Amino acid sequence: MKALALIAALACAFSCTLAGPAAAEPIRLTDAVGRDVEIARSPQRIVPIFASNAELVAALGLSERVVGVEAYTRFPPELARKPQVGGRLGFSVDAIVAQRPDLLIVTPARQAMHQLIDPMTRLGIPVIVLLARSVAEVMDNLRLVGQATGVPEHGEAVARALEARLAAVAVITPAQPPSVVMITGRLGNGLVLVARADTYTGDAIVRAGGRHALPRSVVAQVSPEAIIAADPDILLFAGMQADLDALIAQPGWRLLRAVRDGRTHLVSRAQFLIPGPRTVDGIETLAALLRKRPS
């Protein structure tokens, strides 16, 4: 948990700043989708929709300011105990308003941006929208959340520290990257979900030193036959060992060179499917794995 230790140290270093009085001047910024947002004062009651946004707030040492989360927020543990304002079926404006937030953080996922901006704006609750299409945007989100919460220097410091670790990985990536497919889920119709190249997860794979075996695609659902035809050097599975074992036990999967050579590996869903600081941990771990030569 290198990212967690680093974040804790930076949060400690900035504790006096975070505990200081609220800023007298309004905070003005432009969010990730180009919206101009004004926040009257440094927010003290934050509702981050989605686990990724909650982890960004926590990374800045601001967990105590979070007053509500959605049902899938489980990290860090103290946030999982916060009141829930939504889940699988959507988000409750009433539940959000009941927490008296002075900042809402959303993304376009699951229509959250479209469902919540208008009612929150009518109620005078500032909303910022974040995007996470690449690892660089995740780093920018740390800066943006730092601005929105009145601690821009801290957001910059945390982002720069993580970027330094990414730069260190880039120095040691292999000259001939192995081809990779990362499976992120299975569907009932026999198709599997894979990490696309044009996503932050796909970007993380490349930053770790991998090369996408599948051609660029606009859909994440692919057939086993497509993966077998691509025959990647390494097959990654974001999930549990039992689920990976069950997958490769299906007909055809043992035709894969990665399966025959024992180059199938688990990766952490939290590190590769939640766009936040822990993704840097995942990139470092995957980089070490990709540098290993097949036995």
PDB file of C-alpha atoms in Angstrom:
ATOM      1  CA  MET A   1       0.000   0.000   0.000  1.00  0.00           C
ATOM      2  CA  LYS A   2       2.718   2.462  -1.009  1.00  0.00           C
ATOM      3  CA  ALA A   3       0.224   5.065  -2.182  1.00  0.00           C
ATOM      4  CA  LEU A   4      -1.640   4.969   1.137  1.00  0.00           C
ATOM      5  CA  ALA A   5       1.567   5.451   3.146  1.00  0.00           C
ATOM      6  CA  LEU A   6       2.649   8.361   0.972  1.00  0.00           C
ATOM      7  CA  ILE A   7      -0.748   9.988   1.187  1.00  0.00           C
ATOM      8  CA  ALA A   8      -0.812   9.648   4.972  1.00  0.00           C
ATOM      9  CA  ALA A   9       2.588  11.316   5.263  1.00  0.00           C
ATOM     10  CA  LEU A  10       1.568  14.199   3.032  1.00  0.00           C
ATOM     11  CA  ALA A  11      -1.713  14.605   4.887  1.00  0.00           C
ATOM     12  CA  CYS A  12       0.184  14.821   8.171  1.00  0.00           C
ATOM     13  CA  ALA A  13       2.513  17.440   6.755  1.00  0.00           C
ATOM     14  CA  PHE A  14      -0.429  19.575   5.749  1.00  0.00           C
ATOM     15  CA  SER A  15      -2.558  19.035   8.869  1.00  0.00           C
ATOM     16  CA  CYS A  16      -2.166  22.605  10.062  1.00  0.00           C
ATOM     17  CA  THR A  17      -3.307  23.929   6.706  1.00  0.00           C
ATOM     18  CA  LEU A  18      -6.370  21.700   6.627  1.00  0.00           C
ATOM     19  CA  ALA A  19      -7.336  22.660  10.149  1.00  0.00           C
ATOM     20  CA  GLY A  20      -7.088  26.388   9.446  1.00  0.00           C
ATOM     21  CA  PRO A  21      -9.998  28.784   8.967  1.00  0.00           C
ATOM     22  CA  ALA A  22     -12.163  28.640   5.857  1.00  0.00           C
ATOM     23  CA  ALA A  23     -11.023  30.789   2.962  1.00  0.00           C
ATOM     24  CA  ALA A  24     -12.564  34.250   2.975  1.00  0.00           C
ATOM     25  CA  GLU A  25     -12.692  34.516  -0.816  1.00  0.00           C
ATOM     26  CA  PRO A  26     -14.917  32.322  -3.007  1.00  0.00           C
ATOM     27  CA  ILE A  27     -13.189  29.472  -4.818  1.00  0.00           C
ATOM     28  CA  ARG A  28     -13.572  29.725  -8.582  1.00  0.00           C
ATOM     29  CA  LEU A  29     -12.519  26.964 -10.961  1.00  0.00           C
ATOM     30  CA  THR A  30     -13.292  25.206 -14.220  1.00  0.00           C
ATOM     31  CA  ASP A  31     -14.111  21.513 -13.842  1.00  0.00           C
ATOM     32  CA  ALA A  32     -13.141  18.652 -16.141  1.00  0.00           C
ATOM     33  CA  VAL A  33     -16.049  19.204 -18.549  1.00  0.00           C
ATOM     34  CA  GLY A  34     -15.477  22.952 -18.845  1.00  0.00           C
ATOM     35  CA  ARG A  35     -18.099  24.154 -16.368  1.00  0.00           C
ATOM     36  CA  ASP A  36     -17.277  27.306 -14.424  1.00  0.00           C
ATOM     37  CA  VAL A  37     -17.956  26.631 -10.749  1.00  0.00           C
ATOM     38  CA  GLU A  38     -17.974  29.012  -7.801  1.00  0.00           C
ATOM     39  CA  ILE A  39     -17.772  27.687  -4.243  1.00  0.00           C
ATOM     40  CA  ALA A  40     -18.561  30.257  -1.568  1.00  0.00           C
ATOM     41  CA  ARG A  41     -16.012  28.979   0.934  1.00  0.00           C
ATOM     42  CA  SER A  42     -13.711  26.029   1.587  1.00  0.00           C
ATOM     43  CA  PRO A  43     -16.138  23.052   1.683  1.00  0.00           C
ATOM     44  CA  GLN A  44     -16.559  21.267   4.992  1.00  0.00           C
ATOM     45  CA  ARG A  45     -19.400  18.879   4.029  1.00  0.00           C
ATOM     46  CA  ILE A  46     -18.475  16.946   0.875  1.00  0.00           C
ATOM     47  CA  VAL A  47     -20.449  14.234  -0.914  1.00  0.00           C
ATOM     48  CA  PRO A  48     -18.245  12.397  -3.435  1.00  0.00           C
ATOM     49  CA  ILE A  49     -20.356  10.233  -5.732  1.00  0.00           C
ATOM     50  CA  PHE A  50     -18.507   7.003  -6.679  1.00  0.00           C
ATOM     51  CA  ALA A  51     -15.658   5.236  -4.933  1.00  0.00           C
ATOM     52  CA  SER A  52     -13.065   6.899  -7.169  1.00  0.00           C
ATOM     53  CA  ASN A  53     -14.069  10.406  -6.132  1.00  0.00           C
ATOM     54  CA  ALA A  54     -14.218   9.408  -2.466  1.00  0.00           C
ATOM     55  CA  GLU A  55     -10.666   8.038  -2.686  1.00  0.00           C
ATOM     56  CA  LEU A  56      -9.445  11.292  -4.215  1.00  0.00           C
ATOM     57  CA  VAL A  57     -10.880  13.274  -1.299  1.00  0.00           C
ATOM     58  CA  ALA A  58      -9.354  10.825   1.179  1.00  0.00           C
ATOM     59  CA  ALA A  59      -5.990  11.055  -0.601  1.00  0.00           C
ATOM     60  CA  LEU A  60      -5.903  14.732   0.350  1.00  0.00           C
ATOM     61  CA  GLY A  61      -6.497  13.884   4.006  1.00  0.00           C
ATOM     62  CA  LEU A  62     -10.071  15.183   3.952  1.00  0.00           C
ATOM     63  CA  SER A  63     -12.026  12.076   4.973  1.00  0.00           C
ATOM     64  CA  GLU A  64     -13.470  13.876   7.971  1.00  0.00           C
ATOM     65  CA  ARG A  65     -15.183  16.342   5.624  1.00  0.00           C
ATOM     66  CA  VAL A  66     -17.066  13.586   3.770  1.00  0.00           C
ATOM     67  CA  VAL A  67     -20.706  13.409   4.923  1.00  0.00           C
ATOM     68  CA  GLY A  68     -22.145  10.954   2.399  1.00  0.00           C
ATOM     69  CA  VAL A  69     -21.060   8.320  -0.134  1.00  0.00           C
ATOM     70  CA  GLU A  70     -22.644   5.900  -2.583  1.00  0.00           C
ATOM     71  CA  ALA A  71     -23.027   2.226  -1.732  1.00  0.00           C
ATOM     72  CA  TYR A  72     -19.894   0.953  -3.521  1.00  0.00           C
ATOM     73  CA  THR A  73     -17.469   3.138  -1.576  1.00  0.00           C
ATOM     74  CA  ARG A  74     -15.394   0.824   0.632  1.00  0.00           C
ATOM     75  CA  PHE A  75     -11.980   2.481   0.855  1.00  0.00           C
ATOM     76  CA  PRO A  76     -10.566   3.842   3.004  1.00  0.00           C
ATOM     77  CA  PRO A  77     -12.615   1.965   5.660  1.00  0.00           C
ATOM     78  CA  GLU A  78     -13.740   5.097   7.498  1.00  0.00           C
ATOM     79  CA  LEU A  79     -15.606   6.256   4.385  1.00  0.00           C
ATOM     80  CA  ALA A  80     -17.541   2.992   4.139  1.00  0.00           C
ATOM     81  CA  ARG A  81     -19.239   3.922   7.413  1.00  0.00           C
ATOM     82  CA  LYS A  82     -20.554   7.249   6.091  1.00  0.00           C
ATOM     83  CA  PRO A  83     -24.284   7.687   5.276  1.00  0.00           C
ATOM     84  CA  GLN A  84     -25.216   6.312   1.850  1.00  0.00           C
ATOM     85  CA  VAL A  85     -26.856   8.568  -0.730  1.00  0.00           C
ATOM     86  CA  GLY A  86     -27.217   6.110  -3.603  1.00  0.00           C
ATOM     87  CA  GLY A  87     -26.356   2.727  -5.043  1.00  0.00           C
ATOM     88  CA  ARG A  88     -27.181   0.330  -7.836  1.00  0.00           C
ATOM     89  CA  LEU A  89     -30.599   1.886  -8.517  1.00  0.00           C
ATOM     90  CA  GLY A  90     -29.345   5.451  -8.744  1.00  0.00           C
ATOM     91  CA  PHE A  91     -28.868   8.447  -6.508  1.00  0.00           C
ATOM     92  CA  SER A  92     -31.286  10.105  -4.130  1.00  0.00           C
ATOM     93  CA  VAL A  93     -31.421  13.883  -4.272  1.00  0.00           C
ATOM     94  CA  ASP A  94     -33.268  13.865  -0.952  1.00  0.00           C
ATOM     95  CA  ALA A  95     -30.595  11.713   0.708  1.00  0.00           C
ATOM     96  CA  ILE A  96     -27.857  13.985  -0.602  1.00  0.00           C
ATOM     97  CA  VAL A  97     -29.594  17.171   0.512  1.00  0.00           C
ATOM     98  CA  ALA A  98     -30.244  15.662   3.952  1.00  0.00           C
ATOM     99  CA  GLN A  99     -26.484  15.651   4.533  1.00  0.00           C
ATOM    100  CA  ARG A 100     -26.360  19.441   3.958  1.00  0.00           C
ATOM    101  CA  PRO A 101     -23.384  19.273   1.569  1.00  0.00           C
ATOM    102  CA  ASP A 102     -21.452  22.313   0.435  1.00  0.00           C
ATOM    103  CA  LEU A 103     -19.772  20.386  -2.404  1.00  0.00           C
ATOM    104  CA  LEU A 104     -20.836  17.466  -4.589  1.00  0.00           C
ATOM    105  CA  ILE A 105     -18.264  15.629  -6.721  1.00  0.00           C
ATOM    106  CA  VAL A 106     -19.578  13.539  -9.633  1.00  0.00           C
ATOM    107  CA  THR A 107     -18.557  11.887 -12.898  1.00  0.00           C
ATOM    108  CA  PRO A 108     -20.660  11.136 -16.011  1.00  0.00           C
ATOM    109  CA  ALA A 109     -20.842   7.421 -15.045  1.00  0.00           C
ATOM    110  CA  ARG A 110     -24.297   5.925 -14.468  1.00  0.00           C
ATOM    111  CA  GLN A 111     -25.836   9.245 -15.520  1.00  0.00           C
ATOM    112  CA  ALA A 112     -24.808  10.827 -12.211  1.00  0.00           C
ATOM    113  CA  MET A 113     -23.787  14.102 -13.824  1.00  0.00           C
ATOM    114  CA  HIS A 114     -27.056  14.427 -15.736  1.00  0.00           C
ATOM    115  CA  GLN A 115     -29.238  13.383 -12.806  1.00  0.00           C
ATOM    116  CA  LEU A 116     -27.677  15.574 -10.146  1.00  0.00           C
ATOM    117  CA  ILE A 117     -26.294  18.816 -11.561  1.00  0.00           C
ATOM    118  CA  ASP A 118     -29.639  20.519 -12.216  1.00  0.00           C
ATOM    119  CA  PRO A 119     -31.323  19.803  -8.860  1.00  0.00           C
ATOM    120  CA  MET A 120     -28.166  20.618  -6.924  1.00  0.00           C
ATOM    121  CA  THR A 121     -27.680  23.865  -8.842  1.00  0.00           C
ATOM    122  CA  ARG A 122     -31.266  24.912  -8.113  1.00  0.00           C
ATOM    123  CA  LEU A 123     -30.584  24.293  -4.431  1.00  0.00           C
ATOM    124  CA  GLY A 124     -27.347  26.285  -4.506  1.00  0.00           C
ATOM    125  CA  ILE A 125     -25.060  23.276  -3.908  1.00  0.00           C
ATOM    126  CA  PRO A 126     -21.838  23.503  -5.954  1.00  0.00           C
ATOM    127  CA  VAL A 127     -21.037  20.505  -8.172  1.00  0.00           C
ATOM    128  CA  ILE A 128     -17.757  19.664  -9.880  1.00  0.00           C
ATOM    129  CA  VAL A 129     -17.464  16.990 -12.565  1.00  0.00           C
ATOM    130  CA  LEU A 130     -14.340  14.835 -12.947  1.00  0.00           C
ATOM    131  CA  LEU A 131     -13.229  12.678 -15.881  1.00  0.00           C
ATOM    132  CA  ALA A 132     -10.840   9.724 -15.756  1.00  0.00           C
ATOM    133  CA  ARG A 133     -10.080   8.691 -19.324  1.00  0.00           C
ATOM    134  CA  SER A 134      -6.354   8.389 -18.656  1.00  0.00           C
ATOM    135  CA  VAL A 135      -3.918   8.150 -15.765  1.00  0.00           C
ATOM    136  CA  ALA A 136      -2.949  11.776 -16.416  1.00  0.00           C
ATOM    137  CA  GLU A 137      -6.563  12.834 -15.891  1.00  0.00           C
ATOM    138  CA  VAL A 138      -6.608  10.972 -12.576  1.00  0.00           C
ATOM    139  CA  MET A 139      -3.606  13.040 -11.487  1.00  0.00           C
ATOM    140  CA  ASP A 140      -5.355  16.207 -12.681  1.00  0.00           C
ATOM    141  CA  ASN A 141      -8.395  15.200 -10.635  1.00  0.00           C
ATOM    142  CA  LEU A 142      -6.280  15.325  -7.487  1.00  0.00           C
ATOM    143  CA  ARG A 143      -5.321  18.881  -8.364  1.00  0.00           C
ATOM    144  CA  LEU A 144      -8.910  19.834  -9.164  1.00  0.00           C
ATOM    145  CA  VAL A 145     -10.253  18.385  -5.913  1.00  0.00           C
ATOM    146  CA  GLY A 146      -7.474  20.213  -4.086  1.00  0.00           C
ATOM    147  CA  GLN A 147      -8.607  23.484  -5.669  1.00  0.00           C
ATOM    148  CA  ALA A 148     -12.278  22.833  -4.937  1.00  0.00           C
ATOM    149  CA  THR A 149     -11.632  21.997  -1.290  1.00  0.00           C
ATOM    150  CA  GLY A 150      -9.379  24.965  -0.602  1.00  0.00           C
ATOM    151  CA  VAL A 151      -6.070  23.057  -0.448  1.00  0.00           C
ATOM    152  CA  PRO A 152      -4.584  23.535  -3.948  1.00  0.00           C
ATOM    153  CA  GLU A 153      -0.968  23.281  -2.786  1.00  0.00           C
ATOM    154  CA  HIS A 154      -1.690  19.979  -1.099  1.00  0.00           C
ATOM    155  CA  GLY A 155      -3.436  18.614  -4.193  1.00  0.00           C
ATOM    156  CA  GLU A 156      -0.428  19.612  -6.278  1.00  0.00           C
ATOM    157  CA  ALA A 157       1.989  17.968  -3.834  1.00  0.00           C
ATOM    158  CA  VAL A 158       0.115  14.663  -3.765  1.00  0.00           C
ATOM    159  CA  ALA A 159      -0.208  14.605  -7.572  1.00  0.00           C
ATOM    160  CA  ARG A 160       3.477  15.411  -8.099  1.00  0.00           C
ATOM    161  CA  ALA A 161       4.577  12.675  -5.692  1.00  0.00           C
ATOM    162  CA  LEU A 162       2.505  10.089  -7.560  1.00  0.00           C
ATOM    163  CA  GLU A 163       3.723  11.376 -10.933  1.00  0.00           C
ATOM    164  CA  ALA A 164       7.315  10.947  -9.764  1.00  0.00           C
ATOM    165  CA  ARG A 165       6.602   7.283  -9.111  1.00  0.00           C
ATOM    166  CA  LEU A 166       5.051   6.927 -12.567  1.00  0.00           C
ATOM    167  CA  ALA A 167       8.140   8.516 -14.104  1.00  0.00           C
ATOM    168  CA  ALA A 168      10.342   5.995 -12.271  1.00  0.00           C
ATOM    169  CA  VAL A 169       8.317   3.142 -13.776  1.00  0.00           C
ATOM    170  CA  ALA A 170       8.615   4.634 -17.261  1.00  0.00           C
ATOM    171  CA  VAL A 171      12.418   4.502 -17.014  1.00  0.00           C
ATOM    172  CA  ILE A 172      12.423   0.727 -16.558  1.00  0.00           C
ATOM    173  CA  THR A 173       9.700  -0.353 -19.001  1.00  0.00           C
ATOM    174  CA  PRO A 174      10.886  -2.995 -21.481  1.00  0.00           C
ATOM    175  CA  ALA A 175      12.084  -2.033 -24.952  1.00  0.00           C
ATOM    176  CA  GLN A 176       9.868  -4.754 -26.435  1.00  0.00           C
ATOM    177  CA  PRO A 177       6.610  -4.639 -24.450  1.00  0.00           C
ATOM    178  CA  PRO A 178       4.801  -7.958 -24.049  1.00  0.00           C
ATOM    179  CA  SER A 179       1.313  -8.160 -25.520  1.00  0.00           C
ATOM    180  CA  VAL A 180      -1.400  -8.142 -22.876  1.00  0.00           C
ATOM    181  CA  VAL A 181      -5.114  -8.723 -22.482  1.00  0.00           C
ATOM    182  CA  MET A 182      -6.745  -7.759 -19.183  1.00  0.00           C
ATOM    183  CA  ILE A 183     -10.118  -9.383 -18.522  1.00  0.00           C
ATOM    184  CA  THR A 184     -12.266  -7.341 -16.140  1.00  0.00           C
ATOM    185  CA  GLY A 185     -15.434  -9.433 -16.070  1.00  0.00           C
ATOM    186  CA  ARG A 186     -17.517 -12.221 -17.593  1.00  0.00           C
ATOM    187  CA  LEU A 187     -20.962 -12.007 -19.165  1.00  0.00           C
ATOM    188  CA  GLY A 188     -23.653 -14.648 -19.166  1.00  0.00           C
ATOM    189  CA  ASN A 189     -23.613 -14.917 -22.963  1.00  0.00           C
ATOM    190  CA  GLY A 190     -20.041 -16.239 -22.977  1.00  0.00           C
ATOM    191  CA  LEU A 191     -18.430 -12.906 -23.805  1.00  0.00           C
ATOM    192  CA  VAL A 192     -15.859 -11.318 -21.527  1.00  0.00           C
ATOM    193  CA  LEU A 193     -15.150  -7.705 -20.635  1.00  0.00           C
ATOM    194  CA  VAL A 194     -11.656  -6.455 -21.397  1.00  0.00           C
ATOM    195  CA  ALA A 195      -9.741  -3.267 -20.660  1.00  0.00           C
ATOM    196  CA  ARG A 196      -9.838  -1.131 -23.792  1.00  0.00           C
ATOM    197  CA  ALA A 197      -6.792   0.808 -24.906  1.00  0.00           C
ATOM    198  CA  ASP A 198      -8.664   4.139 -24.826  1.00  0.00           C
ATOM    199  CA  THR A 199      -9.497   3.956 -21.101  1.00  0.00           C
ATOM    200  CA  TYR A 200      -7.550   4.864 -17.999  1.00  0.00           C
ATOM    201  CA  THR A 201      -7.125   1.124 -17.289  1.00  0.00           C
ATOM    202  CA  GLY A 202      -5.729   0.624 -20.773  1.00  0.00           C
ATOM    203  CA  ASP A 203      -3.397   3.565 -20.220  1.00  0.00           C
ATOM    204  CA  ALA A 204      -2.238   2.021 -16.926  1.00  0.00           C
ATOM    205  CA  ILE A 205      -1.321  -1.202 -18.754  1.00  0.00           C
ATOM    206  CA  VAL A 206       0.819   0.726 -21.249  1.00  0.00           C
ATOM    207  CA  ARG A 207       2.469   2.782 -18.497  1.00  0.00           C
ATOM    208  CA  ALA A 208       3.397  -0.476 -16.755  1.00  0.00           C
ATOM    209  CA  GLY A 209       5.178  -1.646 -19.898  1.00  0.00           C
ATOM    210  CA  GLY A 210       2.491  -3.664 -21.660  1.00  0.00           C
ATOM    211  CA  ARG A 211       1.162  -3.578 -25.207  1.00  0.00           C
ATOM    212  CA  HIS A 212      -2.490  -4.218 -26.018  1.00  0.00           C
ATOM    213  CA  ALA A 213      -2.913  -7.481 -27.904  1.00  0.00           C
ATOM    214  CA  LEU A 214      -6.428  -6.715 -29.107  1.00  0.00           C
ATOM    215  CA  PRO A 215      -7.011  -4.077 -31.783  1.00  0.00           C
ATOM    216  CA  ARG A 216      -8.452  -0.772 -30.686  1.00  0.00           C
ATOM    217  CA  SER A 217     -12.173  -1.287 -30.118  1.00  0.00           C
ATOM    218  CA  VAL A 218     -15.128   0.858 -29.134  1.00  0.00           C
ATOM    219  CA  VAL A 219     -16.662  -1.982 -27.141  1.00  0.00           C
ATOM    220  CA  ALA A 220     -15.378  -3.751 -24.053  1.00  0.00           C
ATOM    221  CA  GLN A 221     -17.272  -6.991 -24.771  1.00  0.00           C
ATOM    222  CA  VAL A 222     -15.276  -9.498 -26.793  1.00  0.00           C
ATOM    223  CA  SER A 223     -15.535 -13.193 -27.543  1.00  0.00           C
ATOM    224  CA  PRO A 224     -13.098 -15.794 -26.233  1.00  0.00           C
ATOM    225  CA  GLU A 225     -12.313 -16.547 -29.873  1.00  0.00           C
ATOM    226  CA  ALA A 226     -11.037 -12.973 -30.378  1.00  0.00           C
ATOM    227  CA  ILE A 227      -8.687 -13.298 -27.423  1.00  0.00           C
ATOM    228  CA  ILE A 228      -7.493 -16.738 -28.550  1.00  0.00           C
ATOM    229  CA  ALA A 229      -6.818 -15.320 -32.022  1.00  0.00           C
ATOM    230  CA  ALA A 230      -4.836 -12.412 -30.525  1.00  0.00           C
ATOM    231  CA  ASP A 231      -2.819 -14.942 -28.450  1.00  0.00           C
ATOM    232  CA  PRO A 232      -1.359 -12.440 -25.941  1.00  0.00           C
ATOM    233  CA  ASP A 233       1.956 -12.999 -24.211  1.00  0.00           C
ATOM    234  CA  ILE A 234       0.274 -12.346 -20.861  1.00  0.00           C
ATOM    235  CA  LEU A 235      -3.335 -12.780 -19.744  1.00  0.00           C
ATOM    236  CA  LEU A 236      -4.398 -10.616 -16.796  1.00  0.00           C
ATOM    237  CA  PHE A 237      -7.575 -11.145 -14.799  1.00  0.00           C
ATOM    238  CA  ALA A 238      -9.027  -8.468 -12.514  1.00  0.00           C
ATOM    239  CA  GLY A 239     -10.733 -10.620  -9.921  1.00  0.00           C
ATOM    240  CA  MET A 240     -10.438 -13.778  -7.852  1.00  0.00           C
ATOM    241  CA  GLN A 241      -8.286 -16.855  -8.532  1.00  0.00           C
ATOM    242  CA  ALA A 242     -11.310 -19.162  -8.498  1.00  0.00           C
ATOM    243  CA  ASP A 243     -12.958 -17.111 -11.236  1.00  0.00           C
ATOM    244  CA  LEU A 244      -9.799 -17.125 -13.342  1.00  0.00           C
ATOM    245  CA  ASP A 245      -9.468 -20.892 -12.918  1.00  0.00           C
ATOM    246  CA  ALA A 246     -13.092 -21.364 -13.965  1.00  0.00           C
ATOM    247  CA  LEU A 247     -12.565 -19.209 -17.035  1.00  0.00           C
ATOM    248  CA  ILE A 248      -9.495 -20.949 -18.397  1.00  0.00           C
ATOM    249  CA  ALA A 249     -11.102 -24.333 -17.740  1.00  0.00           C
ATOM    250  CA  GLN A 250     -13.622 -23.478 -20.463  1.00  0.00           C
ATOM    251  CA  PRO A 251     -13.063 -25.005 -23.933  1.00  0.00           C
ATOM    252  CA  GLY A 252     -10.443 -23.266 -26.027  1.00  0.00           C
ATOM    253  CA  TRP A 253      -8.714 -21.183 -23.392  1.00  0.00           C
ATOM    254  CA  ARG A 254      -5.826 -23.608 -23.023  1.00  0.00           C
ATOM    255  CA  LEU A 255      -4.907 -22.868 -26.628  1.00  0.00           C
ATOM    256  CA  LEU A 256      -3.571 -19.533 -25.395  1.00  0.00           C
ATOM    257  CA  ARG A 257       0.197 -19.301 -25.190  1.00  0.00           C
ATOM    258  CA  ALA A 258      -0.165 -17.312 -21.939  1.00  0.00           C
ATOM    259  CA  VAL A 259      -2.097 -20.190 -20.360  1.00  0.00           C
ATOM    260  CA  ARG A 260       0.298 -22.864 -21.600  1.00  0.00           C
ATOM    261  CA  ASP A 261       3.337 -20.893 -20.401  1.00  0.00           C
ATOM    262  CA  GLY A 262       1.859 -20.092 -16.999  1.00  0.00           C
ATOM    263  CA  ARG A 263       1.665 -16.371 -17.742  1.00  0.00           C
ATOM    264  CA  THR A 264      -1.845 -15.762 -16.413  1.00  0.00           C
ATOM    265  CA  HIS A 265      -1.939 -13.382 -13.489  1.00  0.00           C
ATOM    266  CA  LEU A 266      -4.424 -11.763 -11.135  1.00  0.00           C
ATOM    267  CA  VAL A 267      -4.500  -7.986 -10.755  1.00  0.00           C
ATOM    268  CA  SER A 268      -6.343  -5.910  -8.194  1.00  0.00           C
ATOM    269  CA  ARG A 269      -9.736  -4.590  -9.248  1.00  0.00           C
ATOM    270  CA  ALA A 270      -9.347  -1.718  -6.806  1.00  0.00           C
ATOM    271  CA  GLN A 271      -6.059  -0.678  -8.400  1.00  0.00           C
ATOM    272  CA  PHE A 272      -7.127  -0.953 -12.033  1.00  0.00           C
ATOM    273  CA  LEU A 273     -10.877  -0.335 -12.078  1.00  0.00           C
ATOM    274  CA  ILE A 274     -11.140   2.545  -9.577  1.00  0.00           C
ATOM    275  CA  PRO A 275      -9.351   5.577 -11.025  1.00  0.00           C
ATOM    276  CA  GLY A 276      -7.522   6.937  -8.003  1.00  0.00           C
ATOM    277  CA  PRO A 277      -4.139   7.051  -6.254  1.00  0.00           C
ATOM    278  CA  ARG A 278      -4.034   3.274  -5.746  1.00  0.00           C
ATOM    279  CA  THR A 279      -3.703   2.852  -9.506  1.00  0.00           C
ATOM    280  CA  VAL A 280      -0.062   3.903  -9.134  1.00  0.00           C
ATOM    281  CA  ASP A 281       0.456   0.917  -6.797  1.00  0.00           C
ATOM    282  CA  GLY A 282      -1.082  -1.282  -9.483  1.00  0.00           C
ATOM    283  CA  ILE A 283       1.134   0.120 -12.234  1.00  0.00           C
ATOM    284  CA  GLU A 284       4.263  -0.482 -10.150  1.00  0.00           C
ATOM    285  CA  THR A 285       3.224  -4.056  -9.344  1.00  0.00           C
ATOM    286  CA  LEU A 286       2.285  -4.818 -12.945  1.00  0.00           C
ATOM    287  CA  ALA A 287       5.542  -3.312 -14.242  1.00  0.00           C
ATOM    288  CA  ALA A 288       7.524  -5.734 -12.065  1.00  0.00           C
ATOM    289  CA  LEU A 289       5.398  -8.636 -13.287  1.00  0.00           C
ATOM    290  CA  LEU A 290       5.772  -7.716 -16.956  1.00  0.00           C
ATOM    291  CA  ARG A 291       9.564  -7.568 -16.633  1.00  0.00           C
ATOM    292  CA  LYS A 292       9.728 -11.184 -15.518  1.00  0.00           C
ATOM    293  CA  ARG A 293      10.837 -13.611 -18.196  1.00  0.00           C
ATOM    294  CA  PRO A 294       8.687 -16.683 -18.844  1.00  0.00           C
ATOM    295  CA  SER A 295       9.925 -19.770 -17.043  1.00  0.00           C
TER     296      SER A 295
END
